[in-house]
PDB file of C-alpha atoms in Angstrom:
ATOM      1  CA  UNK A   1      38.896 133.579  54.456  1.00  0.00           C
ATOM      2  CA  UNK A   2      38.186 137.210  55.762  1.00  0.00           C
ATOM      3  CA  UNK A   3      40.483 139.619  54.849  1.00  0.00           C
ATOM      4  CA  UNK A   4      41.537 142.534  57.298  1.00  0.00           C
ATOM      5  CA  UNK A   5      43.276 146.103  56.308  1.00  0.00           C
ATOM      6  CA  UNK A   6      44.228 148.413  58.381  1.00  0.00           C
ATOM      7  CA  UNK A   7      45.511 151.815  57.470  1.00  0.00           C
ATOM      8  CA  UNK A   8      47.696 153.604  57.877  1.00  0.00           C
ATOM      9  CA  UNK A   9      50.191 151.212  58.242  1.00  0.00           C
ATOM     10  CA  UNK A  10      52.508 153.835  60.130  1.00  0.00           C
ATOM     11  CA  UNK A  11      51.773 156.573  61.530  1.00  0.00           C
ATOM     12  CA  UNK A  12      53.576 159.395  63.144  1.00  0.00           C
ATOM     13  CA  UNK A  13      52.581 161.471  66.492  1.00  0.00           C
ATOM     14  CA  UNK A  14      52.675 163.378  69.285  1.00  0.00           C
ATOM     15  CA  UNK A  15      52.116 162.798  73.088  1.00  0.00           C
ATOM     16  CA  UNK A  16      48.635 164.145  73.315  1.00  0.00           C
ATOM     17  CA  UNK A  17      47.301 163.884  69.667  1.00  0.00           C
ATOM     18  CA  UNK A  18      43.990 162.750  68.783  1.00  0.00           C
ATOM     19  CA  UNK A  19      44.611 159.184  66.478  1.00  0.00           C
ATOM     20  CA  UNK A  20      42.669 156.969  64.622  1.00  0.00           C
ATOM     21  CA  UNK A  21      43.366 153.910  62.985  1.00  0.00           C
ATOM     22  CA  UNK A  22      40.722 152.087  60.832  1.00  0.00           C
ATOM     23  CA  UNK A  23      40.547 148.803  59.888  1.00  0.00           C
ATOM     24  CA  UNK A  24      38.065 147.028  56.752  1.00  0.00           C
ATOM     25  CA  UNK A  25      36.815 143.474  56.478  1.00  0.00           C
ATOM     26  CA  UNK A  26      36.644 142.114  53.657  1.00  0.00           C
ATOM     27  CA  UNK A  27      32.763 141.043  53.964  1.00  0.00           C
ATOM     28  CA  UNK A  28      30.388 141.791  56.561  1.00  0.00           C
ATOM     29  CA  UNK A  29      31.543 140.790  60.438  1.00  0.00           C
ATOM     30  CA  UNK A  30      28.951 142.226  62.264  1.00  0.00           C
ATOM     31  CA  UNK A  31      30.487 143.560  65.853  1.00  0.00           C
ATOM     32  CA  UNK A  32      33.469 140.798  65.890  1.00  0.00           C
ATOM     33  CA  UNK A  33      36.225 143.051  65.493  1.00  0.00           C
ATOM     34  CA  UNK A  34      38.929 142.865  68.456  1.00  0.00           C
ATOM     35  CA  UNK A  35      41.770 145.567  68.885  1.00  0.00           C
ATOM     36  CA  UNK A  36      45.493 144.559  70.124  1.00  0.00           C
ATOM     37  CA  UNK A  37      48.812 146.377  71.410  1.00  0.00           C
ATOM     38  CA  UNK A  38      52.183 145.276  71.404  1.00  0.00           C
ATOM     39  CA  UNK A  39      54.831 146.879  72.251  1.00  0.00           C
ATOM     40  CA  UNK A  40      58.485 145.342  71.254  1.00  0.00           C
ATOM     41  CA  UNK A  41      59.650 142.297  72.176  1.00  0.00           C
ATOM     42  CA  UNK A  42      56.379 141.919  74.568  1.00  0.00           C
ATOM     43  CA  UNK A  43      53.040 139.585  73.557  1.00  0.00           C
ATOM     44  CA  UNK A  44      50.145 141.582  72.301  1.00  0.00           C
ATOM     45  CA  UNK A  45      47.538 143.085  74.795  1.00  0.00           C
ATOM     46  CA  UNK A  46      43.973 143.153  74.160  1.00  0.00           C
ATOM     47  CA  UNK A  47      42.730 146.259  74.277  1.00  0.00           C
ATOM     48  CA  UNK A  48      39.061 146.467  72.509  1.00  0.00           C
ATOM     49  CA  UNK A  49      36.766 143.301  71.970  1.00  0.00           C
ATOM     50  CA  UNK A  50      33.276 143.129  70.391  1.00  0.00           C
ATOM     51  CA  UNK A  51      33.924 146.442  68.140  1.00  0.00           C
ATOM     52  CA  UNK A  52      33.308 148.799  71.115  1.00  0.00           C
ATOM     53  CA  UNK A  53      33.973 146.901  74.684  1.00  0.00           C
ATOM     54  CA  UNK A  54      37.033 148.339  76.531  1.00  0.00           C
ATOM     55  CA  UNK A  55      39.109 145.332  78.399  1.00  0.00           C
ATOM     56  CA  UNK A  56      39.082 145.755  81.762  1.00  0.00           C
ATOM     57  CA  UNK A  57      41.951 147.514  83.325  1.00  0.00           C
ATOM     58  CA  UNK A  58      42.931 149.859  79.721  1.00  0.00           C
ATOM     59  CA  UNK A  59      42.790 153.151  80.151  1.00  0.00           C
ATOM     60  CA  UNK A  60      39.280 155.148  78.906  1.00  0.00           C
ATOM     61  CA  UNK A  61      41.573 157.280  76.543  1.00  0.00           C
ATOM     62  CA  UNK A  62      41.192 154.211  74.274  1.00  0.00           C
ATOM     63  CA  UNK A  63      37.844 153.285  71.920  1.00  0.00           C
ATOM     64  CA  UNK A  64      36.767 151.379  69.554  1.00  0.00           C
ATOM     65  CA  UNK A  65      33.713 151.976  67.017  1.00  0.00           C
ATOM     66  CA  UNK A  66      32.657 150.525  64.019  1.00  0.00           C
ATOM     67  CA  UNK A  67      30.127 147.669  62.381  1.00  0.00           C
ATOM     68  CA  UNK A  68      29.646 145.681  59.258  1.00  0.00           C
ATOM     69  CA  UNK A  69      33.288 146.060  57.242  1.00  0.00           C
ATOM     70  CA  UNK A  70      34.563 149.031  59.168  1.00  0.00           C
ATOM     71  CA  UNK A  71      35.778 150.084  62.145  1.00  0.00           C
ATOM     72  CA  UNK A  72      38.232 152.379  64.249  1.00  0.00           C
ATOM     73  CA  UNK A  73      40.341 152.439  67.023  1.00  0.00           C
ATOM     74  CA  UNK A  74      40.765 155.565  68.367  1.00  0.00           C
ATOM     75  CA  UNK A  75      43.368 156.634  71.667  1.00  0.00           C
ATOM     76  CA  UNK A  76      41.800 160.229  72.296  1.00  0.00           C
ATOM     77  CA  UNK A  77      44.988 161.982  73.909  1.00  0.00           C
ATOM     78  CA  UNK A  78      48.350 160.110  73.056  1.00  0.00           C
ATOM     79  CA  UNK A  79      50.374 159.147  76.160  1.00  0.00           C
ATOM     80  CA  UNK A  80      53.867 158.239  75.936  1.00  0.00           C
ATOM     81  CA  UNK A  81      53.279 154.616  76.837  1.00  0.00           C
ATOM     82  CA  UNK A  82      51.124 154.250  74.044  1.00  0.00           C
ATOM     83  CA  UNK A  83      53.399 154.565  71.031  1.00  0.00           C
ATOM     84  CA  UNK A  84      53.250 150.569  69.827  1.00  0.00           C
ATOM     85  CA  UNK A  85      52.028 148.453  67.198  1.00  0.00           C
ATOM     86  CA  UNK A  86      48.142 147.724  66.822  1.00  0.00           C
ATOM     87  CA  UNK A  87      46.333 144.894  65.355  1.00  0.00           C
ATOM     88  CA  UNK A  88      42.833 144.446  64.269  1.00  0.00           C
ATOM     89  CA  UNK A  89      41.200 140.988  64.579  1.00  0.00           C
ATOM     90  CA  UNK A  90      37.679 139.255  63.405  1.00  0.00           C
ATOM     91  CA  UNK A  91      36.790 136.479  65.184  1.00  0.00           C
ATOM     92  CA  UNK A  92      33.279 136.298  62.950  1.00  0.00           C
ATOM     93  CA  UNK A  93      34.317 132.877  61.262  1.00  0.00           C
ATOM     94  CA  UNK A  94      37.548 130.971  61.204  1.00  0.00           C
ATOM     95  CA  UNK A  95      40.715 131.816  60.509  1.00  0.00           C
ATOM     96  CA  UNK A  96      40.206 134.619  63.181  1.00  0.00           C
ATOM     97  CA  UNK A  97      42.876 136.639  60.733  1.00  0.00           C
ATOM     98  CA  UNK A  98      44.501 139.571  61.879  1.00  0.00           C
ATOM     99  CA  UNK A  99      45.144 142.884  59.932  1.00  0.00           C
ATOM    100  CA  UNK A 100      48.688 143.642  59.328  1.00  0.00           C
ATOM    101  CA  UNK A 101      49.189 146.117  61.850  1.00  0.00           C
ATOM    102  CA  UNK A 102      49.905 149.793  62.227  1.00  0.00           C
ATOM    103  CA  UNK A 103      53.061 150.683  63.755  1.00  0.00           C
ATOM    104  CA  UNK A 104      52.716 154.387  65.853  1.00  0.00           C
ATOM    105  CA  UNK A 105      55.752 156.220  66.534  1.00  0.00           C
ATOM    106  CA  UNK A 106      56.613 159.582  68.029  1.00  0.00           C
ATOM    107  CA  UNK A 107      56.808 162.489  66.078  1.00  0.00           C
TER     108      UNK A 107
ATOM    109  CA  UNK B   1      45.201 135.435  88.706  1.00  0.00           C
ATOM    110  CA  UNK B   2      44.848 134.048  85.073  1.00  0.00           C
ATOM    111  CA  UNK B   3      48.369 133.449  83.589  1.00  0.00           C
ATOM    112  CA  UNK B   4      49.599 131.447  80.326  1.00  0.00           C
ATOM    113  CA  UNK B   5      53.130 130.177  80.841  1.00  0.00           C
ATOM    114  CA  UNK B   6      55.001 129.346  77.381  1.00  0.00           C
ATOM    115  CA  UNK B   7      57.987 126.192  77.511  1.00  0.00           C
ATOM    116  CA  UNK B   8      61.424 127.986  77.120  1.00  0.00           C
ATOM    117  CA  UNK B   9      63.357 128.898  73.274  1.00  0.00           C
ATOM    118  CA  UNK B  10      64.062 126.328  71.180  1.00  0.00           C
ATOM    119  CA  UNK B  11      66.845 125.979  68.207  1.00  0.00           C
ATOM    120  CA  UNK B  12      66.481 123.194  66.328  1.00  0.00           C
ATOM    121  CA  UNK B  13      68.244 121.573  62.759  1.00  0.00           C
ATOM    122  CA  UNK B  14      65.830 121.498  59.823  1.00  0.00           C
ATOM    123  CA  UNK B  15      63.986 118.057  59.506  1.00  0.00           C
ATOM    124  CA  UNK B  16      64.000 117.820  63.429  1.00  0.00           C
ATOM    125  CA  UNK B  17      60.202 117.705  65.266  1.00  0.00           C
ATOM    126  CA  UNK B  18      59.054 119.738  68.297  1.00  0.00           C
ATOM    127  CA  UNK B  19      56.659 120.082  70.468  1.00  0.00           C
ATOM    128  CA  UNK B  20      56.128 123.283  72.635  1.00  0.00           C
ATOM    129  CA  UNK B  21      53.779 124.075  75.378  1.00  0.00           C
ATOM    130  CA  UNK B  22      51.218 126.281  77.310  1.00  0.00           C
ATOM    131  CA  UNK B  23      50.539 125.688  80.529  1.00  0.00           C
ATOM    132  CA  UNK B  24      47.376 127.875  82.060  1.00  0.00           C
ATOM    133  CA  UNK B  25      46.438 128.702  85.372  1.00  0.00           C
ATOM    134  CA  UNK B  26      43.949 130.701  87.660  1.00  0.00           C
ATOM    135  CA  UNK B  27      41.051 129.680  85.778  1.00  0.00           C
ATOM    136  CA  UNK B  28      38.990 126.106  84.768  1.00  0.00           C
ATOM    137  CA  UNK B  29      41.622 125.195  82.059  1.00  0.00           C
ATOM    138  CA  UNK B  30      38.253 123.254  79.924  1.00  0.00           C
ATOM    139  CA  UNK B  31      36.116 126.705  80.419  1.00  0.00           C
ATOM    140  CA  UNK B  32      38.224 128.199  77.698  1.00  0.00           C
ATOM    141  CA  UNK B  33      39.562 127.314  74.135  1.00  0.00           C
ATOM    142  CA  UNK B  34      42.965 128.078  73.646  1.00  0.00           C
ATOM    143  CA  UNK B  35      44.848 129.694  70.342  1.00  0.00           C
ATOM    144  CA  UNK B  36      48.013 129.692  68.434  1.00  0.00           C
ATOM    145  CA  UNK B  37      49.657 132.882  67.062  1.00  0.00           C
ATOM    146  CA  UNK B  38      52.928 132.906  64.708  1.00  0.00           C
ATOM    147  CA  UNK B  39      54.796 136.278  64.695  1.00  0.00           C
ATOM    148  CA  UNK B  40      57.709 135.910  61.922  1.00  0.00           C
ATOM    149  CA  UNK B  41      60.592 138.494  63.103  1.00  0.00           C
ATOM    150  CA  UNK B  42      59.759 141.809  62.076  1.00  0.00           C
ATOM    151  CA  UNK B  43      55.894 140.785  60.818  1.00  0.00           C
ATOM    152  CA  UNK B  44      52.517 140.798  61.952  1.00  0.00           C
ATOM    153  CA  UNK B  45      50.515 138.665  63.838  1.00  0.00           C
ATOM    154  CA  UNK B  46      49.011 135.277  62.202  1.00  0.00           C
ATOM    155  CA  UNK B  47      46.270 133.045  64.002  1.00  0.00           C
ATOM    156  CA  UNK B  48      46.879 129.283  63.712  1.00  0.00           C
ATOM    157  CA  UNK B  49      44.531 127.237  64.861  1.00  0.00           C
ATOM    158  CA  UNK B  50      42.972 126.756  68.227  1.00  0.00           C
ATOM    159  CA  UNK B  51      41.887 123.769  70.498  1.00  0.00           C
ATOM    160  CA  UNK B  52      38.702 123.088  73.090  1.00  0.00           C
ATOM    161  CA  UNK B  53      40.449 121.370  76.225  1.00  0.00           C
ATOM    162  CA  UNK B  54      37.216 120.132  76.880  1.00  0.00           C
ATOM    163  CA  UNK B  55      36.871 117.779  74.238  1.00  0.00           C
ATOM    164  CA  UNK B  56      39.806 117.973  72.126  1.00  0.00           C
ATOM    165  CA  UNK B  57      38.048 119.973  69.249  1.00  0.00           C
ATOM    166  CA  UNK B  58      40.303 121.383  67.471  1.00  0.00           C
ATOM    167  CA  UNK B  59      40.050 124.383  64.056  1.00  0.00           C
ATOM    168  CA  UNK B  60      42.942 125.137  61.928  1.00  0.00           C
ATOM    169  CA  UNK B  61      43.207 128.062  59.731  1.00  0.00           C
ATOM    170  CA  UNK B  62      44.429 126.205  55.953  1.00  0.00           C
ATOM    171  CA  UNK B  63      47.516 127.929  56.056  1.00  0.00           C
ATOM    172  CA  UNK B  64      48.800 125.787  58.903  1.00  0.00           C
ATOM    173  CA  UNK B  65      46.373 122.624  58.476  1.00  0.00           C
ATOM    174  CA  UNK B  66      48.717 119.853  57.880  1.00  0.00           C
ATOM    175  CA  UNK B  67      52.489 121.702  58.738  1.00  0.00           C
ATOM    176  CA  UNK B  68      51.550 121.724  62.356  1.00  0.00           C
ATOM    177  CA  UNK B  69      49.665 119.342  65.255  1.00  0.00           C
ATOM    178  CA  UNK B  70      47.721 121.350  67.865  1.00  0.00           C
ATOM    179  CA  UNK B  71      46.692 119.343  70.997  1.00  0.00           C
ATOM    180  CA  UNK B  72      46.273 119.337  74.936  1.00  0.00           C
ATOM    181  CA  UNK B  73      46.310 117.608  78.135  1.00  0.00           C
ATOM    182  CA  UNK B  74      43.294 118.400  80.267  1.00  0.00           C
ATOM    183  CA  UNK B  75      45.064 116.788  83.275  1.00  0.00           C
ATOM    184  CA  UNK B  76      47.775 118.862  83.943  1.00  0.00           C
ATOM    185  CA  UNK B  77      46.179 122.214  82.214  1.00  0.00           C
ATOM    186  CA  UNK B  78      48.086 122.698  79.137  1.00  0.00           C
ATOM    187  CA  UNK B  79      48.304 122.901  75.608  1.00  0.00           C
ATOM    188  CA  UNK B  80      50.977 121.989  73.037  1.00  0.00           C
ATOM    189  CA  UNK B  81      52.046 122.772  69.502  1.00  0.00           C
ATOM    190  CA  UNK B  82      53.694 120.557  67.202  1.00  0.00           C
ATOM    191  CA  UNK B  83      55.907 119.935  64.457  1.00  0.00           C
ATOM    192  CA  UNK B  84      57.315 116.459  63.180  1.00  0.00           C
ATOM    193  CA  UNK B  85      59.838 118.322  60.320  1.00  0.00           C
ATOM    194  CA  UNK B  86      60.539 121.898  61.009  1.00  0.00           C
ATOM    195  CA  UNK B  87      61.892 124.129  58.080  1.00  0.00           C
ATOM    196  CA  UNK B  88      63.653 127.618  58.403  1.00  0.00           C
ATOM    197  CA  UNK B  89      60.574 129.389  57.575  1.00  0.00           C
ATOM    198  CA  UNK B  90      59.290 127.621  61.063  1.00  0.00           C
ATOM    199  CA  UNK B  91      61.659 130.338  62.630  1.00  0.00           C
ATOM    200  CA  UNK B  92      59.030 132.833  64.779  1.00  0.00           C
ATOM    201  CA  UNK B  93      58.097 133.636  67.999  1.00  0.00           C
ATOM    202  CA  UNK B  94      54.930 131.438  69.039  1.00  0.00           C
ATOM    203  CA  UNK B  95      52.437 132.961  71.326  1.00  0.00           C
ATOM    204  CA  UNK B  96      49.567 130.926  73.473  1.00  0.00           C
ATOM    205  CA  UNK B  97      46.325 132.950  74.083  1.00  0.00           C
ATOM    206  CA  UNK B  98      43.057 132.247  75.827  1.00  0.00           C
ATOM    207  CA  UNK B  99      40.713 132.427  73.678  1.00  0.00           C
ATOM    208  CA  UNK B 100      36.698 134.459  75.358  1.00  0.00           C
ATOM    209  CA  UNK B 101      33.651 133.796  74.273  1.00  0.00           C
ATOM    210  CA  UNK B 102      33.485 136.432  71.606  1.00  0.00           C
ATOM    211  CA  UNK B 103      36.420 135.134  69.548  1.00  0.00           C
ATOM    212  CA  UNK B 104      39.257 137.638  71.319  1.00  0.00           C
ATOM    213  CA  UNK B 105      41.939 136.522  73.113  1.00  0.00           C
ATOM    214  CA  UNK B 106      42.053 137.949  76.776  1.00  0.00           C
ATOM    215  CA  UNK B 107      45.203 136.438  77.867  1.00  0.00           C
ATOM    216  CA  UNK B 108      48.182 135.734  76.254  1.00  0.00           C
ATOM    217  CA  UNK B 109      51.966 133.778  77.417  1.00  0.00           C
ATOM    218  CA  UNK B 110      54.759 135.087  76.765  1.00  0.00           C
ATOM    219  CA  UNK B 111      56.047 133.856  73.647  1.00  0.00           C
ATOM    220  CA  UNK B 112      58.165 130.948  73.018  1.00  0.00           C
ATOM    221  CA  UNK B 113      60.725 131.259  70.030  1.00  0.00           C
ATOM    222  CA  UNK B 114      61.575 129.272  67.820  1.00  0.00           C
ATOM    223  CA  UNK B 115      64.672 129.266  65.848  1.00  0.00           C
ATOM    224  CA  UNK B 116      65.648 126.402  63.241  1.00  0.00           C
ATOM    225  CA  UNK B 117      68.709 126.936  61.460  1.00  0.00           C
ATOM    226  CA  UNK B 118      71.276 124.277  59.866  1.00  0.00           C
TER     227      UNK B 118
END
């Protein structure tokens, strides 16, 4: 099975800060990297697919980059609605595992 | 409007079965495969298995081959998940997903949860 880590695993910010959150495979997954929110209590919300492709209706301020083993997720100007959990996925080969999330918070 | 609707909480005994659903609408229910995720409380996300509604095929990940039964029922659009002897540790919330064409999945129920406590 493919192994995903993300780092950090917490992270602390500020409405308008520039973040980035990677994530590593643990052997080569081409573009098949997907990127999730969820915010408490709510189901996760895809929010990148194919490495780089932004899901229809999520705000621009969100990308995703990345090929091979690793990849980023990056919001470009924190807005208060986006302080949740995100989760990396690879859907190269079954299990489709997930990484184990990083949890942003306000600073 | 594509929508997943989950079956309500459950709280079941240890040693009882269960069988939960997904029901989808707004799209061609046997276009799309449909997924499993387990969320124990207060940890990550964990993929389960998924199931084509067009012909039954179903893929487990080894962690959950065996503890649970994934199926569906083309004729009235949904999908279950199964157990025939829950534990405690079977005590998460459950979340449906559709699954696209790359692998990701686009749309997701709400969650059902499942607690199983003597």
């Amino acid at each position: 099975d493919i192994q995903m880590t993300q780092s950090p695993s917490s992270l602390s910010a500020s409405v308008g800060d520039r973040v980035t959150i990677t994530c590593r495979a643990s052997q080569i997954i081409s573009s098949y990297l997907n990127w999730y929110q969820q915010k408490p209590g709510k189901a996760p919300k895809l929010l990148i697919y194919g490495a780089s492709s932004l899901q229809g209706g999520v705000p621009s301020r969100f990308s995703g980059s990345g090929s091979g083993t690793d990849f980023t997720l990056t919001i470009s100007s924190l807005q208060p609605e986006d302080f949740a959990t995100y989760y990396c996925q690879q859907s190269y080969s079954t299990p489709h595992s997930f990484g184990q999330g990083t949890k942003l918070d306000i600073k | 409007e594509v929508q997943l609707v989950q079956s309500g909480a459950e709280v079941k005994k240890p040693g009882e079965s269960l069988k939960i659903s997904c029901k989808g609408s707004g799209y061609i229910f046997t276009t799309y495969w449909i997924g499993w995720v387990r969320q124990m409380p207060g940890k990550g996300l964990e993929w389960m298995g998924i199931i084509n509604p067009a012909d039954f095929d179903t893929t487990y990940n080894p962690s959950f081959q065996g503890q649970v039964a994934i199926s569906a029922d083309r004729s009235i659009s949904t999908a279950y998940l199964q157990w025939s002897s829950l534990k405690a540790s079977d005590t998460a919330m459950y979340y449906c997903a559709r699954q696209g064409f790359g692998g990701y999945f686009d749309y997701w129920g709400q969650g059902t949860l499942v607690t199983v406590s003597s």
